[in-house]
CSV table of C-alpha atoms and ligand atoms in Angstrom, one decimal:
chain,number,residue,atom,x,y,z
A,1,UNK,CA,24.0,8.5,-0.4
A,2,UNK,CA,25.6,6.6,-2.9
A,3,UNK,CA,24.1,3.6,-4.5
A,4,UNK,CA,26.6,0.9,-3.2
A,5,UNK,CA,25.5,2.3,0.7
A,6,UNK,CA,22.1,2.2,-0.3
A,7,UNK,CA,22.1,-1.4,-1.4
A,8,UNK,CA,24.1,-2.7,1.8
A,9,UNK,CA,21.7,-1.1,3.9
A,10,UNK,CA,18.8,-2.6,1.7
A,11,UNK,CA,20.7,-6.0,1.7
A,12,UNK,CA,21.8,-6.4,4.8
A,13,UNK,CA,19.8,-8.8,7.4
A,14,UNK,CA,17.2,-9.6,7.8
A,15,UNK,CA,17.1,-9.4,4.3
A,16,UNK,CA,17.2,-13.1,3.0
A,17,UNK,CA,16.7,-12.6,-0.4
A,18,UNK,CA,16.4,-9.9,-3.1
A,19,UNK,CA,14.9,-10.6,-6.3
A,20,UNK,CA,16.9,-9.5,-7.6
A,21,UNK,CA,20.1,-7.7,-6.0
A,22,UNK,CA,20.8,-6.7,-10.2
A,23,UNK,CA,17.1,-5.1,-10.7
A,24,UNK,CA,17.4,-3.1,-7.5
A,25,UNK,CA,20.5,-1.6,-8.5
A,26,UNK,CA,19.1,-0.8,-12.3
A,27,UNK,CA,16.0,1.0,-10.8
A,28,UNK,CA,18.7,3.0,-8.3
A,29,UNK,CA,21.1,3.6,-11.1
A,30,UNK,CA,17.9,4.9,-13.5
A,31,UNK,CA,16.2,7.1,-11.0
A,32,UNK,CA,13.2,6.1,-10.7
A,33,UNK,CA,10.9,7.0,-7.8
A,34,UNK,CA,11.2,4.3,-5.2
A,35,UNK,CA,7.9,3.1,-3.4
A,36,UNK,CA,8.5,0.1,-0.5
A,37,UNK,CA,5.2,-1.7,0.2
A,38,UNK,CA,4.7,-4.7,3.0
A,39,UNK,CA,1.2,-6.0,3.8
A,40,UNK,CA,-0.1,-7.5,6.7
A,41,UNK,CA,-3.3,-9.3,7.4
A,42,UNK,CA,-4.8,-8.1,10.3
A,43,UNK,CA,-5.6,-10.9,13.1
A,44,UNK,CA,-3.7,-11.8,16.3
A,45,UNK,CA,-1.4,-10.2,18.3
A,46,UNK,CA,2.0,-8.6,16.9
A,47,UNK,CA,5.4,-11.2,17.4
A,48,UNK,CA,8.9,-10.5,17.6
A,49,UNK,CA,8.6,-11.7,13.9
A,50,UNK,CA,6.7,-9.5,12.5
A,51,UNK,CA,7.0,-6.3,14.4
A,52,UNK,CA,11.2,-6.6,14.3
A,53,UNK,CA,12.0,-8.2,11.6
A,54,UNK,CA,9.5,-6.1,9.5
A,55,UNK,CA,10.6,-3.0,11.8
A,56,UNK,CA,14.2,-3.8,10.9
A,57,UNK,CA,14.4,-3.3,7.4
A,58,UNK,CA,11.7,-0.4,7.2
A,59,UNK,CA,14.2,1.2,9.6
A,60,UNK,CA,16.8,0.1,6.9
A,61,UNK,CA,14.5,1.5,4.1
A,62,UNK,CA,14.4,4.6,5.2
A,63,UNK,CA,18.3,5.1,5.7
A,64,UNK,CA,18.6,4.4,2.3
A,65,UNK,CA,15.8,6.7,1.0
A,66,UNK,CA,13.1,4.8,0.3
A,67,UNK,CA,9.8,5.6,1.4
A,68,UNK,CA,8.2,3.1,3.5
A,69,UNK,CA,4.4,2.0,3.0
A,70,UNK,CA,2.2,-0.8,5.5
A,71,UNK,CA,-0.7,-1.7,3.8
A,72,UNK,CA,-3.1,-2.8,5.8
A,73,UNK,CA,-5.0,-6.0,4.1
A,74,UNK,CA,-8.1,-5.8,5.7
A,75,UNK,CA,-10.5,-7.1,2.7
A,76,UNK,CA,-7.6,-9.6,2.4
A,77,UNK,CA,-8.3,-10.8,6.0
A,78,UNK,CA,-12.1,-10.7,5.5
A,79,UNK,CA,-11.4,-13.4,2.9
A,80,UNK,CA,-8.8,-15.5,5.0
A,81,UNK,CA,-11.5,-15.1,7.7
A,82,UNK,CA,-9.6,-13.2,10.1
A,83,UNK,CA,-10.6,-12.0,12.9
A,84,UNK,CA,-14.4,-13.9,12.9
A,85,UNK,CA,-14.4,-12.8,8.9
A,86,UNK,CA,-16.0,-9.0,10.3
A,87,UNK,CA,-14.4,-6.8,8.2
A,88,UNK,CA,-15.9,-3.8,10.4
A,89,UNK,CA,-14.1,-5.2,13.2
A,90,UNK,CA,-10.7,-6.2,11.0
A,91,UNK,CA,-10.9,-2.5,9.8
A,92,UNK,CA,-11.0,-1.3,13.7
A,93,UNK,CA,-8.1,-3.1,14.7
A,94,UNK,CA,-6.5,-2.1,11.6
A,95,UNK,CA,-6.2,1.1,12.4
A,96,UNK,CA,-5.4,0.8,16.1
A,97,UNK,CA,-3.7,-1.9,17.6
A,98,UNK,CA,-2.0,-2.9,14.5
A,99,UNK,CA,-0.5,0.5,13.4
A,100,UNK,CA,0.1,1.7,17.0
A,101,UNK,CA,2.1,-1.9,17.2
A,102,UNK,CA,3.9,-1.5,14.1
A,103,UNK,CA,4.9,2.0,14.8
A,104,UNK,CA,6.0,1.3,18.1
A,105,UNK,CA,8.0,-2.1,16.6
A,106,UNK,CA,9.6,0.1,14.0
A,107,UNK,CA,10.6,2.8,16.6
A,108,UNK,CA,12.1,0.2,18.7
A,109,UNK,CA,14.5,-1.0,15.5
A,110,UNK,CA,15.5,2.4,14.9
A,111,UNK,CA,13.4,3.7,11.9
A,112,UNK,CA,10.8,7.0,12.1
A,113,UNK,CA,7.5,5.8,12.4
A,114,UNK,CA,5.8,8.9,11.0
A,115,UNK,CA,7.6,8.7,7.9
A,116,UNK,CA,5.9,5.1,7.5
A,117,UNK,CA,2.4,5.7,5.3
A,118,UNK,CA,-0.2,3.4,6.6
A,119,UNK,CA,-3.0,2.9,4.0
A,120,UNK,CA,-5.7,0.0,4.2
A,121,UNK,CA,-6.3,-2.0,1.3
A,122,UNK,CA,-10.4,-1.2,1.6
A,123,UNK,CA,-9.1,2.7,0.3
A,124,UNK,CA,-7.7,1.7,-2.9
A,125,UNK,CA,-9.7,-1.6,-3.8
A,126,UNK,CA,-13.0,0.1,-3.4
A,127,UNK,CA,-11.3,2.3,-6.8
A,128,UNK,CA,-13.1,0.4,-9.9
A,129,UNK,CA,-9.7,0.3,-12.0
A,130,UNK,CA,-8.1,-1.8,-9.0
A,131,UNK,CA,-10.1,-5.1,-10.5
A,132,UNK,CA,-8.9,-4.0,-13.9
A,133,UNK,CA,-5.7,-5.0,-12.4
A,134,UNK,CA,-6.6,-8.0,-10.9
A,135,UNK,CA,-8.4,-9.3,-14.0
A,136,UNK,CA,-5.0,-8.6,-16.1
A,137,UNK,CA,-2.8,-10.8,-13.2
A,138,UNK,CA,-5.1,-13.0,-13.6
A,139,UNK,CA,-5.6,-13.6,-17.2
A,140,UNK,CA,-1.7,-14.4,-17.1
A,141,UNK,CA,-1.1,-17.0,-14.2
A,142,UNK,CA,-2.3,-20.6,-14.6
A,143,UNK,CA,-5.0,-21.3,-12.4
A,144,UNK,CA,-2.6,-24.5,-10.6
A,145,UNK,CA,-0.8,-21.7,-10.1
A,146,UNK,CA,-3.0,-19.9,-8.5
A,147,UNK,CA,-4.1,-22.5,-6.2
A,148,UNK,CA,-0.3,-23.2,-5.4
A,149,UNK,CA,0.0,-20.0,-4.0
A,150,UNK,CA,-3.0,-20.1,-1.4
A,151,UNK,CA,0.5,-21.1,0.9
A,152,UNK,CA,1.0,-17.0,0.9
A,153,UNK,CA,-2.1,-16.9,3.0
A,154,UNK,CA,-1.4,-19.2,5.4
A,155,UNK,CA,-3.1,-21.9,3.8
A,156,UNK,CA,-1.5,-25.6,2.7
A,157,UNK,CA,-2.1,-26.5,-1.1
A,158,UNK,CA,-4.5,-29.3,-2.1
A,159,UNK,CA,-6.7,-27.4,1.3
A,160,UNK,CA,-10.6,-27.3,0.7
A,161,UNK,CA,-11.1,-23.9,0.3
A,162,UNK,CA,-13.8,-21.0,-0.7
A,163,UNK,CA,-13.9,-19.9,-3.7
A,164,UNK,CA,-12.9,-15.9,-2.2
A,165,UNK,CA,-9.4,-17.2,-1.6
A,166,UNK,CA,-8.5,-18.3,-5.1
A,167,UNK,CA,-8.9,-14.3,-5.9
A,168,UNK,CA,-6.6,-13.3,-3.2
A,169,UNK,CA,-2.9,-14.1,-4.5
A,170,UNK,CA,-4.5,-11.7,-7.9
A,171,UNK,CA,-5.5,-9.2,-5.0
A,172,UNK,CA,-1.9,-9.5,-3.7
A,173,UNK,CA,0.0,-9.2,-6.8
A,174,UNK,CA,-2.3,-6.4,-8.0
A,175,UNK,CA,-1.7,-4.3,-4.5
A,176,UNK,CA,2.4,-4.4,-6.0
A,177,UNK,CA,1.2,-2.7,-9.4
A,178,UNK,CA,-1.9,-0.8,-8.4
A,179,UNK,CA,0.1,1.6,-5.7
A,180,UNK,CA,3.3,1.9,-8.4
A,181,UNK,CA,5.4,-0.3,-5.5
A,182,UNK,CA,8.9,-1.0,-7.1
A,183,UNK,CA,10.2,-2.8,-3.6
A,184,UNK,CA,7.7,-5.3,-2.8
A,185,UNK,CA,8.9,-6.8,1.0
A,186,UNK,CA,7.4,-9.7,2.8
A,187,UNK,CA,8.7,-12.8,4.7
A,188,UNK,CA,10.1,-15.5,2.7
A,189,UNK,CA,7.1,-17.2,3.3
A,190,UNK,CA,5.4,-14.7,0.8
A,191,UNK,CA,7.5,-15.3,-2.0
A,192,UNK,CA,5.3,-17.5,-4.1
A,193,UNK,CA,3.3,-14.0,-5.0
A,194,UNK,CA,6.5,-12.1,-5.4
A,195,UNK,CA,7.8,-14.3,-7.8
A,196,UNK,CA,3.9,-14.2,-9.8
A,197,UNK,CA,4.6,-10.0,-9.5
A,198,UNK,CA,8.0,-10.3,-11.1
A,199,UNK,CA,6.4,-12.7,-13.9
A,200,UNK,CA,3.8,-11.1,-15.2
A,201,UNK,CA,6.0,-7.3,-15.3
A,202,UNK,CA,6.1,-7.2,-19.3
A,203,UNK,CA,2.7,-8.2,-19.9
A,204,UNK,CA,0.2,-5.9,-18.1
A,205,UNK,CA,-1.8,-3.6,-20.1
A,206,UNK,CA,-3.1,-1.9,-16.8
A,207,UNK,CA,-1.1,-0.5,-14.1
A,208,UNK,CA,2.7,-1.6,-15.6
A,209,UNK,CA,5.3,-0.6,-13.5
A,210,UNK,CA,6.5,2.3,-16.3
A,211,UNK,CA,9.3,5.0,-16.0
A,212,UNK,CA,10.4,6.7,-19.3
A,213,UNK,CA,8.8,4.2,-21.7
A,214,UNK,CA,10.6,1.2,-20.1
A,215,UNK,CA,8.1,-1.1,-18.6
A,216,UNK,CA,10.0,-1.8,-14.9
A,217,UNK,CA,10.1,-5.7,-12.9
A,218,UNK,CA,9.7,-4.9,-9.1
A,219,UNK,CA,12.0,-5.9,-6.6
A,220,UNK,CA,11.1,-8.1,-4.3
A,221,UNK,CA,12.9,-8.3,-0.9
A,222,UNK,CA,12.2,-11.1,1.9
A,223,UNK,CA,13.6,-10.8,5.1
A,224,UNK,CA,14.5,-13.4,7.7
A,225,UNK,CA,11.3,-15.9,9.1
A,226,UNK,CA,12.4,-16.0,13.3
A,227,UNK,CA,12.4,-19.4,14.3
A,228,UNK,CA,9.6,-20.3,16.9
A,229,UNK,CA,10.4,-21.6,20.3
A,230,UNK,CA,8.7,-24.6,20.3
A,231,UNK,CA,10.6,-27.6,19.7
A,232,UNK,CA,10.6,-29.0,15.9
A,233,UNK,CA,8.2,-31.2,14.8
A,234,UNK,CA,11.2,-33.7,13.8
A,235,UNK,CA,14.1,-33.9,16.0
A,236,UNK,CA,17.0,-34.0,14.9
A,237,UNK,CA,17.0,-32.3,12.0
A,238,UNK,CA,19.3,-34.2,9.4
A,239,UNK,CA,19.7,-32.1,6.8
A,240,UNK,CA,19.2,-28.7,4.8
A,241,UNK,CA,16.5,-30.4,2.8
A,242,UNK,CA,14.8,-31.5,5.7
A,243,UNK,CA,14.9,-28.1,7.2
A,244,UNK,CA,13.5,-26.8,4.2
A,245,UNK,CA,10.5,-28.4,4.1
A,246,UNK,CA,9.8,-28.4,8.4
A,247,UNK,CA,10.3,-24.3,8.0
A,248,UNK,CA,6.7,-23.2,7.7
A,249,UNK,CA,6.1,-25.4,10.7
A,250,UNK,CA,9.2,-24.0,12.3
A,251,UNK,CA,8.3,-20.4,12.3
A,252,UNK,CA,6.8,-18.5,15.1
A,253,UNK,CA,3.5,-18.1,14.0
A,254,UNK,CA,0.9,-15.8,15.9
A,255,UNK,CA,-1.7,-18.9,15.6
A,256,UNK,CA,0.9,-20.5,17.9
A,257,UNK,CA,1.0,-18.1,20.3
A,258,UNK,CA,3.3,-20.8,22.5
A,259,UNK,CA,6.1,-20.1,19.6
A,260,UNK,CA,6.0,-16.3,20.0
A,261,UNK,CA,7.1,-13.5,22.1
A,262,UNK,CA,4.6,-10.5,21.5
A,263,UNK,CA,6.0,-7.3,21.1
A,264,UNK,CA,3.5,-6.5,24.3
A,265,UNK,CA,4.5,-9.3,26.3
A,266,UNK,CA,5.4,-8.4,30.4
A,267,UNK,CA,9.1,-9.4,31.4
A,268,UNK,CA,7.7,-12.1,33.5
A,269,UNK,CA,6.4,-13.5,30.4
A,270,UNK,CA,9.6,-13.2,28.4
A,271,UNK,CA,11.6,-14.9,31.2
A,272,UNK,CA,9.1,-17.8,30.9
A,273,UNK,CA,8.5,-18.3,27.5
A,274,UNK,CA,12.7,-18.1,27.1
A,275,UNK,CA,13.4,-20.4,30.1
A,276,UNK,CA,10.7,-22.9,28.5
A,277,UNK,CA,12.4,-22.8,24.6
A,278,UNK,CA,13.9,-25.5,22.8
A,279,UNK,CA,17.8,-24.8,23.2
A,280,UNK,CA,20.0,-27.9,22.8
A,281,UNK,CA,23.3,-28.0,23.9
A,282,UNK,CA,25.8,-27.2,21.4
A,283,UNK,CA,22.9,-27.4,18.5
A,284,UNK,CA,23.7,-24.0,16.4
A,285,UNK,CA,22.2,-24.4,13.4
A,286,UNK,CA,18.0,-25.0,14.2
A,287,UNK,CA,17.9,-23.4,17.5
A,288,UNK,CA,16.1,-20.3,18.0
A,289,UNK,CA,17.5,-18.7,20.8
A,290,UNK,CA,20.5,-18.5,18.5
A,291,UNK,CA,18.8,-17.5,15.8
A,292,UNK,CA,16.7,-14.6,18.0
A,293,UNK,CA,20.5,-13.8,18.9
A,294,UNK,CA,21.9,-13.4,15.3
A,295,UNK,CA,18.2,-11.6,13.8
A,296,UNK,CA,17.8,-9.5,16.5
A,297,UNK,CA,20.8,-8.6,19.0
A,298,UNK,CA,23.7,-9.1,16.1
A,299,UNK,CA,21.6,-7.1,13.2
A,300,UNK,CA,24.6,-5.2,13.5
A,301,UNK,CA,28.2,-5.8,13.9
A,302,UNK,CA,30.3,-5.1,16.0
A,303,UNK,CA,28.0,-4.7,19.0
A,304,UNK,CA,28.6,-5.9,22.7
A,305,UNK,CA,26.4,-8.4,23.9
A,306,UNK,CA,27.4,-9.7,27.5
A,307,UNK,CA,26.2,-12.8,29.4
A,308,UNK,CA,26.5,-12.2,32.7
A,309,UNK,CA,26.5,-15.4,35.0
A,310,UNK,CA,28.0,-16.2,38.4
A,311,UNK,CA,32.0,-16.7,38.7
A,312,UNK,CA,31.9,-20.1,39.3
A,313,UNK,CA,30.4,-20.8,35.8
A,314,UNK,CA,33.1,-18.9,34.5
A,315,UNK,CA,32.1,-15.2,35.0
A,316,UNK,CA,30.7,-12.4,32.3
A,317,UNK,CA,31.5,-13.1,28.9
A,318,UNK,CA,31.2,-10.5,26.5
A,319,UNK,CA,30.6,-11.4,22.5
A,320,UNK,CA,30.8,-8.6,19.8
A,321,UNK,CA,30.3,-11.3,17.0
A,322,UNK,CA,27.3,-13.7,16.3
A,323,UNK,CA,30.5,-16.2,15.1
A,324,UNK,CA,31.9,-15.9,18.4
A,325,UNK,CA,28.8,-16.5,20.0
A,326,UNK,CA,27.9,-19.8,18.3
A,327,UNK,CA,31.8,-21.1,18.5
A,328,UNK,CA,31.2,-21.2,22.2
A,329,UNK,CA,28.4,-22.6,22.2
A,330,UNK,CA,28.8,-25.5,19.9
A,331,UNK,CA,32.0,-26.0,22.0
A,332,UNK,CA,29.8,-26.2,25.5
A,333,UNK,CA,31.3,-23.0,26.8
A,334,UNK,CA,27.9,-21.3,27.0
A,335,UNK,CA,25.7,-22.8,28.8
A,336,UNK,CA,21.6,-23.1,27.0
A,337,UNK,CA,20.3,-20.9,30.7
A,338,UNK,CA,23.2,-18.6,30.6
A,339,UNK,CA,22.4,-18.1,26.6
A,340,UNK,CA,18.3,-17.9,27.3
A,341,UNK,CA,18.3,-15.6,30.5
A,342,UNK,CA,21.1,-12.9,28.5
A,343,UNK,CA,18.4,-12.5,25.4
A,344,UNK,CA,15.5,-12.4,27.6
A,345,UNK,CA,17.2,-9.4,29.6
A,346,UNK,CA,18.3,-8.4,25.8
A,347,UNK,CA,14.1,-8.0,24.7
A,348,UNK,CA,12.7,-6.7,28.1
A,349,UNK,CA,15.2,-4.3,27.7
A,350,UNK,CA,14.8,-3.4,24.0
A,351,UNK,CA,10.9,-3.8,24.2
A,352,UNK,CA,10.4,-1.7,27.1
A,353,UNK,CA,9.5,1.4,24.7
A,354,UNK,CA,6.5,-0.7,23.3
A,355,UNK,CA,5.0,-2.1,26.8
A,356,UNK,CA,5.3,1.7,28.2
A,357,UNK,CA,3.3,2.8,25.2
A,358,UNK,CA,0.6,0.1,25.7
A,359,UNK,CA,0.5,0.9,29.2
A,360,UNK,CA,0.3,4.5,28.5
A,361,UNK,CA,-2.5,3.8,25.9
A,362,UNK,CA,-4.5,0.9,26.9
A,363,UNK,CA,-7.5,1.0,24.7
A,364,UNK,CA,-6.0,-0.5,21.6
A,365,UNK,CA,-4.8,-3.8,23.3
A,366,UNK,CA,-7.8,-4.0,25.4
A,367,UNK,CA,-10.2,-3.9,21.9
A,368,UNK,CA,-7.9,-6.9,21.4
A,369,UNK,CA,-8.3,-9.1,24.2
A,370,UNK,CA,-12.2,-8.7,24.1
A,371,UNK,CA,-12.0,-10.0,19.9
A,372,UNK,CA,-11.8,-14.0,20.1
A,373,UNK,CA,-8.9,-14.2,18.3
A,374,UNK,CA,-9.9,-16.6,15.0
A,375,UNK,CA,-7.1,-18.0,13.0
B,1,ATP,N1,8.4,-15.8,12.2
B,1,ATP,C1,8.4,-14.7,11.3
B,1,ATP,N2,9.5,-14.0,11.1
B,1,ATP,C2,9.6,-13.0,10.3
B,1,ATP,N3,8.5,-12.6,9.6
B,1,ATP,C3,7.4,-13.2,9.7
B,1,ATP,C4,7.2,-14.3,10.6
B,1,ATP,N4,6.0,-14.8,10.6
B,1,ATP,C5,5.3,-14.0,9.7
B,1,ATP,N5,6.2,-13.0,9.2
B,1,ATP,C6,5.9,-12.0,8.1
B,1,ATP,O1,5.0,-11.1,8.6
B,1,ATP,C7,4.0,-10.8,7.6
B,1,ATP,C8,2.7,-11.2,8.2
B,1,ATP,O2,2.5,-12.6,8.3
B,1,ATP,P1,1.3,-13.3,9.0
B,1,ATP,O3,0.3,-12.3,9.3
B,1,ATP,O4,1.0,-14.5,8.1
B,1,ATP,O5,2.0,-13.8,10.3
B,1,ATP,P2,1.9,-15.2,11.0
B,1,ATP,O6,2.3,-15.1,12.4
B,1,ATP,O7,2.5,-16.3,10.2
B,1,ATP,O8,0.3,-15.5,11.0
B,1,ATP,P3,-0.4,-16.8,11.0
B,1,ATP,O9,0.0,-17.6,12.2
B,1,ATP,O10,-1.9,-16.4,11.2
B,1,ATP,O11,-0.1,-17.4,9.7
B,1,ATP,C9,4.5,-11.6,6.4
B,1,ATP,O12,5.3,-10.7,5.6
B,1,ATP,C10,5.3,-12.7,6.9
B,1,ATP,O13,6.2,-13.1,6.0
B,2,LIG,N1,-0.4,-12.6,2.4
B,2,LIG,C1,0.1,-11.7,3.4
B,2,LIG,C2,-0.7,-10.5,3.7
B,2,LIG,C3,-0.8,-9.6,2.5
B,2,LIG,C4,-1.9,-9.3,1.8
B,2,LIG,C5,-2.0,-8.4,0.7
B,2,LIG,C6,-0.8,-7.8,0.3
B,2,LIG,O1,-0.8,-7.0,-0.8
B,2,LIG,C7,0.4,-8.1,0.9
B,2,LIG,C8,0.4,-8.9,2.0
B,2,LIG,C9,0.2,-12.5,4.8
B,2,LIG,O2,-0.5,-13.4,5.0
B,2,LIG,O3,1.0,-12.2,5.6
């Protein structure tokens, strides 16, 4: 494939960002053995944000070439006291619920799940050279810095915090170098550790990213956050600034679980948590039924997404465009029901692979609804 396919397909949404578009194409255009990592903490249940968004682009990923790694941050969770802060028990849902939920997410959005490698942190930071790592990250970021980027866990700055957690954006940056990653792909909310990774690319003595003698800068990609479906915290929203800074609050968040569909979630449950979304009339910009629409029905284009409703509200409609889509609606030709019932019949539909699975194989979501979900 060549390289301008390659960096459409790598570009394309969710992607939100690449840091940067120019680096990706030099490490294409040299050669050099491509390595994708994205790294999940290991806590509540799966949502449409991370199983599709992250399914999305590993699906992507993989058209272009790229092998496709999950980490699995288990010792990172232990620290962000996950899961009751049991690492045993992190490491058991780890390697169950979580991967069979990511593979089955990643099916779902069109990429080959046994062609993703799954590999928990615990393997490689239990190696005595992973600290070496760490130590070198560390020795060039300011610790502010450091304590600027507890956001990447979660976490809001200025927070009293252990001491463990001030180690963990080093840990994060270090997982990029330590397993040779040269496409390093979060949500944007990760970025702050991205931007460290890029940083710090010239001065490592340990672990560099190297091919040929030319000490390499990863790439890091961010996709898409998916709005949550609870109604902002300010409302309206009057400008880009002011979404900017309400985002993190915006998102659906799995410690929200009323701003999330889960990729396991019954149709009943779908209808309702749809039928029960913020959706304002006309409102196409911070509206998350819209944005579900454009993330996950519109990914590509042209598709054919039709609304069916009954003749006297003016019969099936049939978009192809996500721009079509919103015109109507800002022009209150779409009604916010007619919109929320079509995606709702849009992710029973796509998600019915996923709840067949679970019901097929039980055990892994059951493990889950017996841990008290912390965090
Ligand atoms: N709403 C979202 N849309 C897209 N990606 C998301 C979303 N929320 C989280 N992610 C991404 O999924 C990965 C895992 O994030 P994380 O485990 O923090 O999810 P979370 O739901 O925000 O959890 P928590 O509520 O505990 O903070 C990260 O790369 C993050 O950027
Ligand atoms: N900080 C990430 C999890 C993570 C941990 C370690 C990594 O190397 C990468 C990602 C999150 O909260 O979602």
């Amino acid at each position: 494939m060549d390289i301008e396919k390659r960096m459409e397909l790598i570009g394309r949404k969710p992607t939100e960002e690449l840091l940067t578009a120019e680096n990706l194409r030099h490490l294409l255009e040299v050669g050099v053995p491509m390595q994708h990592y994205i790294g999940f903490e290991i806590s509540g249940y799966i949502h449409l944000g991370t199983g599709l968004m992250a399914g999305a682009k590993i699906a992507d990923l993989q058209k272009a070439g790229i092998k496709t790694r999950i980490f699995l941050a288990d010792w990172h969770s232990w620290i962000n006291d996950k899961l009751g802060g049991d690492l045993e028990v992190i490491q058991k849902v780890a390697l169950s619920y979580f991967k069979e939920g990511m593979k089955q997410s990643i099916k779902v959005m069109g990429g080959d799940p046994d062609k993703v490698e799954f590999v928990l942190a615990s393997e490689i930071l239990e190696k005595g050279d992973y600290w070496q790592t760490v130590i070198d990250i560390s020795k060039n970021v300011t610790l502010a810095r450091m304590m600027r980027s507890i956001t990447i866990m979660g976490r809001q700055m200025g927070e009293a915090i252990d001491f463990a957690k001030l180690i963990y954006p080093a840990m994060q940056v270090a997982d990029i170098y330590y397993q040779g990653v040269t496409i390093a792909h979060a949500g944007m909310d990760q970025r702050k550790a991205h931007v460290i990774a890029i940083e710090v690319a010239q001065k490592l003595k340990y672990h560099a990213l190297e091919w040929k003698g030319e000490k390499l800068k990863p790439v890091a990609l961010h996709h898409h956050l998916l709005l949550g479906l609870q109604e902002p915290p300010v409302w309206p929203i009057e400008s880009e600034e002011q979404f900017k800074e309400l985002k993190t609050q915006m998102k659906m968040s799995k410690s929200k679980p009323y701003s999330a569909v889960f990729i396991h979630d019954t149709p009943e449950e779908i209808k309702q948590k749809l039928r029960k979304a913020f959706c304002p009339a006309r409102e196409v910009r911070y509206n998350p039924v819209l944005d579900w629409a454009e993330y996950i029905i519109f990914r590509e284009e042209p598709t054919e997404f039709t609304i069916h409703r009954p003749a006297k509200f003016g019969g099936d409609v049939t978009y192809t465009t996500i721009e079509e889509l919103k015109r109507d609606f800002a022009e209150g030709k779409l009604h916010p029901l007619d919109l929320k019932n079509a995606v709702a019949e849009y992710l029973i539909e796509l998600l019915k692979p996923v709840r067949d699975y679970f019901e097929r194989n039980p055990e892994p979501l059951e493990l889950m609804r017996e841990i008290k979900i912390t965090r």
